[in-house]
């Protein structure tokens, strides 16, 4: 566990809000609107991949290790 769930939550909120807001605010042809939403979601997935690589690199370097002694209640 890398204790970075807050980053995933923030990305999930953005990943939900962006397509819905684009569908709400865009006017015109449904095909053009879906193309814009598809490109936006593809960009958000690229950002998610970068975030996942960043968190895994931090974990591999030992910055996000959980202290087992502090998590075990005696």
Backbone as a chain_set.jsonl record, in Angstrom:
{"seq": "XXXXXXXXXXXXXXXXXXXXXXXXXXXXXXXXXXXXXXXXXXXXXXXXXXXXXXXXXXXXXXXXXXXXXXXXXX", "coords": {"N": [[0.848, -1.175, 0.0], [0.655, 2.132, -0.878], [-0.24, 4.442, 0.244], [-1.426, 6.546, -1.222], [-4.02, 7.106, -1.964], [-5.522, 9.389, -2.099], [-4.663, 10.73, -4.339], [-5.587, 9.091, -6.386], [-8.332, 9.356, -5.925], [-8.728, 12.092, -6.492], [-8.073, 12.088, -9.231], [-10.086, 10.384, -10.17], [-12.381, 11.906, -9.693], [-11.946, 14.097, -11.409], [-11.848, 12.663, -13.813], [-14.463, 11.881, -14.021], [-15.935, 14.279, -13.993], [-15.025, 15.859, -16.163], [-15.792, 14.617, -18.773], [-18.605, 14.637, -18.445], [-19.165, 17.358, -18.073], [-18.255, 18.362, -20.503], [-20.085, 17.152, -22.268], [-22.371, 18.435, -21.403], [-21.897, 21.193, -21.929], [-21.085, 21.398, -24.631], [-22.305, 22.144, -27.848], [-24.244, 21.184, -30.719], [-23.373, 18.806, -33.251], [-23.671, 15.405, -32.425], [-21.773, 13.471, -33.004], [-19.402, 14.929, -33.37], [-19.204, 15.997, -30.814], [-18.83, 13.665, -29.282], [-16.367, 12.902, -30.262], [-14.721, 14.911, -29.236], [-15.06, 14.425, -26.491], [-13.988, 11.852, -26.375], [-11.279, 12.322, -27.033], [-10.597, 13.913, -24.857], [-10.924, 12.094, -22.723], [-8.997, 10.214, -23.443], [-6.699, 11.736, -23.089], [-6.879, 12.117, -20.318], [-6.52, 9.496, -19.46], [-3.868, 9.102, -20.207], [-2.664, 10.872, -18.427], [-3.315, 9.485, -16.09], [-1.753, 7.178, -16.382], [0.8, 8.312, -16.201], [0.668, 9.24, -13.552], [0.427, 6.765, -12.214], [2.905, 5.593, -12.839], [4.597, 7.432, -11.576], [3.866, 7.12, -8.837], [4.549, 4.419, -8.478], [7.301, 4.504, -8.924], [8.104, 6.136, -6.789], [7.413, 4.418, -4.694], [9.089, 2.227, -5.198], [11.543, 3.371, -4.707], [11.436, 3.642, -2.025], [10.194, 5.711, -0.642], [7.514, 5.724, 0.002], [6.921, 3.722, 1.827], [5.162, 1.88, 4.258], [5.308, 2.11, 7.713], [5.479, -0.714, 9.506], [5.438, -1.158, 12.245], [4.092, 1.01, 13.295], [1.546, 0.624, 12.367], [0.515, -1.618, 13.547], [-1.493, -2.424, 16.175], [-0.935, -2.765, 19.591]], "CA": [[0.0, 0.0, 0.0], [1.52, 3.302, -0.985], [-0.883, 5.575, 0.934], [-1.664, 7.652, -2.153], [-5.383, 6.977, -2.451], [-6.063, 10.72, -2.354], [-4.338, 11.065, -5.727], [-6.53, 8.338, -7.21], [-9.649, 9.967, -5.749], [-8.745, 13.342, -7.254], [-8.127, 11.749, -10.652], [-11.404, 9.816, -10.462], [-13.346, 13.006, -9.741], [-11.701, 14.814, -12.666], [-12.197, 11.755, -14.907], [-15.92, 11.855, -14.096], [-16.488, 15.612, -14.235], [-14.649, 16.405, -17.474], [-16.682, 14.203, -19.867], [-19.978, 15.079, -18.216], [-19.26, 18.798, -18.327], [-18.138, 18.561, -21.949], [-21.374, 16.803, -22.878], [-23.357, 19.451, -21.02], [-21.62, 22.501, -22.505], [-20.894, 21.375, -26.077], [-23.516, 22.231, -28.668], [-24.041, 20.76, -32.102], [-23.405, 17.424, -33.718], [-23.336, 14.424, -31.386], [-20.546, 12.777, -33.395], [-18.295, 15.831, -33.05], [-19.12, 16.069, -29.348], [-18.241, 12.423, -28.775], [-14.947, 12.921, -30.615], [-14.054, 15.767, -28.247], [-15.062, 13.7, -25.216], [-13.046, 10.728, -26.501], [-9.917, 12.86, -26.927], [-10.388, 14.353, -23.467], [-10.746, 10.906, -21.884], [-7.696, 9.638, -23.781], [-5.713, 12.561, -22.389], [-6.956, 11.82, -18.886], [-5.902, 8.179, -19.249], [-2.412, 9.302, -20.268], [-2.307, 11.458, -17.135], [-3.396, 8.42, -15.097], [-0.569, 6.331, -16.547], [1.925, 9.056, -15.634], [0.513, 9.196, -12.092], [0.742, 5.414, -11.751], [4.358, 5.416, -12.916], [5.183, 8.284, -10.54], [3.659, 6.489, -7.536], [5.329, 3.179, -8.404], [8.709, 4.867, -8.795], [8.287, 6.57, -5.396], [7.345, 3.233, -3.842], [10.304, 1.429, -5.418], [12.67, 4.068, -4.072], [11.291, 3.544, -0.581], [9.633, 6.911, -0.016], [6.134, 5.51, 0.417], [6.747, 2.494, 2.579], [4.381, 2.03, 5.479], [5.983, 1.587, 8.885], [4.635, -1.775, 10.04], [5.352, -1.043, 13.682], [3.094, 2.033, 13.656], [0.222, 0.213, 11.958], [0.065, -2.727, 14.369], [-1.921, -2.01, 17.52], [-0.588, -3.779, 20.605]], "C": [[0.891, 1.235, 0.0], [0.929, 4.548, -0.337], [-1.049, 6.785, 0.026], [-3.066, 7.564, -2.751], [-6.0, 8.343, -2.762], [-5.771, 11.169, -3.784], [-5.309, 10.358, -6.667], [-7.933, 8.929, -7.108], [-9.755, 11.258, -6.553], [-8.836, 13.066, -8.753], [-9.489, 11.193, -11.023], [-12.471, 10.906, -10.554], [-13.186, 13.785, -11.051], [-12.14, 13.962, -13.856], [-13.71, 11.658, -15.086], [-16.48, 13.206, -14.532], [-16.207, 16.111, -15.657], [-15.579, 15.919, -18.591], [-18.125, 14.677, -19.681], [-20.14, 16.567, -18.479], [-19.111, 19.097, -19.812], [-19.451, 18.238, -22.651], [-22.437, 17.846, -22.571], [-23.145, 20.763, -21.781], [-21.449, 22.514, -24.023], [-22.249, 21.388, -26.791], [-23.212, 21.647, -30.045], [-24.135, 19.266, -32.293], [-22.927, 16.456, -32.638], [-22.035, 13.695, -31.724], [-19.324, 13.638, -33.074], [-18.111, 15.942, -31.541], [-18.461, 14.818, -28.776], [-16.762, 12.324, -29.136], [-14.165, 13.764, -29.617], [-13.975, 15.058, -26.898], [-14.07, 12.542, -25.258], [-11.605, 11.197, -26.384], [-9.611, 13.311, -25.506], [-10.153, 13.158, -22.555], [-9.422, 10.206, -22.183], [-6.582, 10.422, -23.097], [-5.704, 12.295, -20.899], [-6.362, 10.451, -18.567], [-4.379, 8.255, -19.332], [-1.918, 9.905, -18.959], [-2.338, 10.391, -16.042], [-2.188, 7.486, -15.182], [0.659, 7.01, -15.95], [1.855, 9.043, -14.111], [0.871, 7.822, -11.531], [2.241, 5.146, -11.788], [5.07, 6.231, -11.843], [5.052, 7.64, -9.157], [4.49, 5.221, -7.415], [6.82, 3.474, -8.265], [9.014, 5.339, -7.365], [8.296, 5.369, -4.45], [8.615, 2.399, -3.98], [11.531, 2.069, -4.784], [12.55, 4.113, -2.561], [10.713, 4.762, 0.106], [8.237, 6.703, 0.523], [5.931, 4.2, 1.159], [6.013, 2.786, 3.867], [5.158, 1.389, 6.618], [5.081, 0.563, 9.542], [4.463, -1.676, 11.547], [4.288, -0.026, 14.098], [1.689, 1.607, 13.273], [-0.337, -0.928, 12.803], [-0.257, -2.202, 15.767], [-1.57, -3.119, 18.506], [-1.659, -3.879, 21.657]], "O": [[1.798, 1.341, 0.825], [1.551, 5.61, -0.371], [-0.838, 7.92, 0.453], [-3.27, 7.911, -3.914], [-6.901, 8.442, -3.596], [-6.556, 11.913, -4.371], [-5.795, 10.952, -7.629], [-8.647, 8.993, -8.109], [-10.762, 11.493, -7.221], [-9.588, 13.731, -9.464], [-10.002, 11.504, -12.098], [-13.362, 10.834, -11.4], [-14.172, 14.094, -11.72], [-12.736, 14.478, -14.802], [-14.186, 11.382, -16.187], [-17.398, 13.265, -15.35], [-17.075, 16.724, -16.279], [-16.12, 16.757, -19.312], [-18.785, 15.071, -20.643], [-21.147, 16.991, -19.047], [-19.774, 19.996, -20.329], [-19.878, 18.978, -23.536], [-23.309, 18.107, -23.4], [-24.112, 21.377, -22.231], [-21.653, 23.556, -24.645], [-23.199, 20.724, -26.376], [-22.06, 21.62, -30.477], [-24.871, 18.566, -31.598], [-21.889, 16.679, -32.014], [-21.276, 13.34, -30.823], [-18.324, 13.133, -32.564], [-16.982, 15.977, -31.051], [-17.623, 14.912, -27.88], [-15.984, 11.725, -28.393], [-13.074, 13.38, -29.196], [-12.936, 15.09, -26.238], [-13.383, 12.283, -24.27], [-10.794, 10.554, -25.717], [-8.502, 13.114, -25.009], [-9.271, 13.204, -21.698], [-8.792, 9.664, -21.275], [-5.63, 9.834, -22.583], [-4.641, 12.252, -20.28], [-5.761, 10.271, -17.507], [-3.681, 7.547, -18.606], [-0.879, 9.5, -18.439], [-1.48, 10.39, -15.16], [-1.663, 7.056, -14.155], [1.463, 6.367, -15.274], [2.875, 8.854, -13.448], [1.535, 7.721, -10.499], [2.787, 4.537, -10.868], [6.048, 5.762, -11.26], [6.015, 7.614, -8.392], [5.076, 4.968, -6.363], [7.526, 2.758, -7.554], [10.049, 4.989, -6.798], [9.095, 5.315, -3.516], [9.155, 1.92, -2.983], [12.455, 1.369, -4.371], [13.468, 4.574, -1.881], [10.741, 4.839, 1.334], [7.809, 7.434, 1.417], [4.841, 3.631, 1.107], [6.223, 3.825, 4.493], [5.615, 0.252, 6.5], [4.031, 0.916, 10.079], [3.425, -2.081, 12.071], [3.654, -0.186, 15.141], [0.721, 2.162, 13.793], [-1.542, -1.178, 12.777], [0.59, -1.618, 16.443], [-1.881, -4.286, 18.267], [-1.538, -4.677, 22.586]]}, "num_chains": 1, "name": "protein.A"}
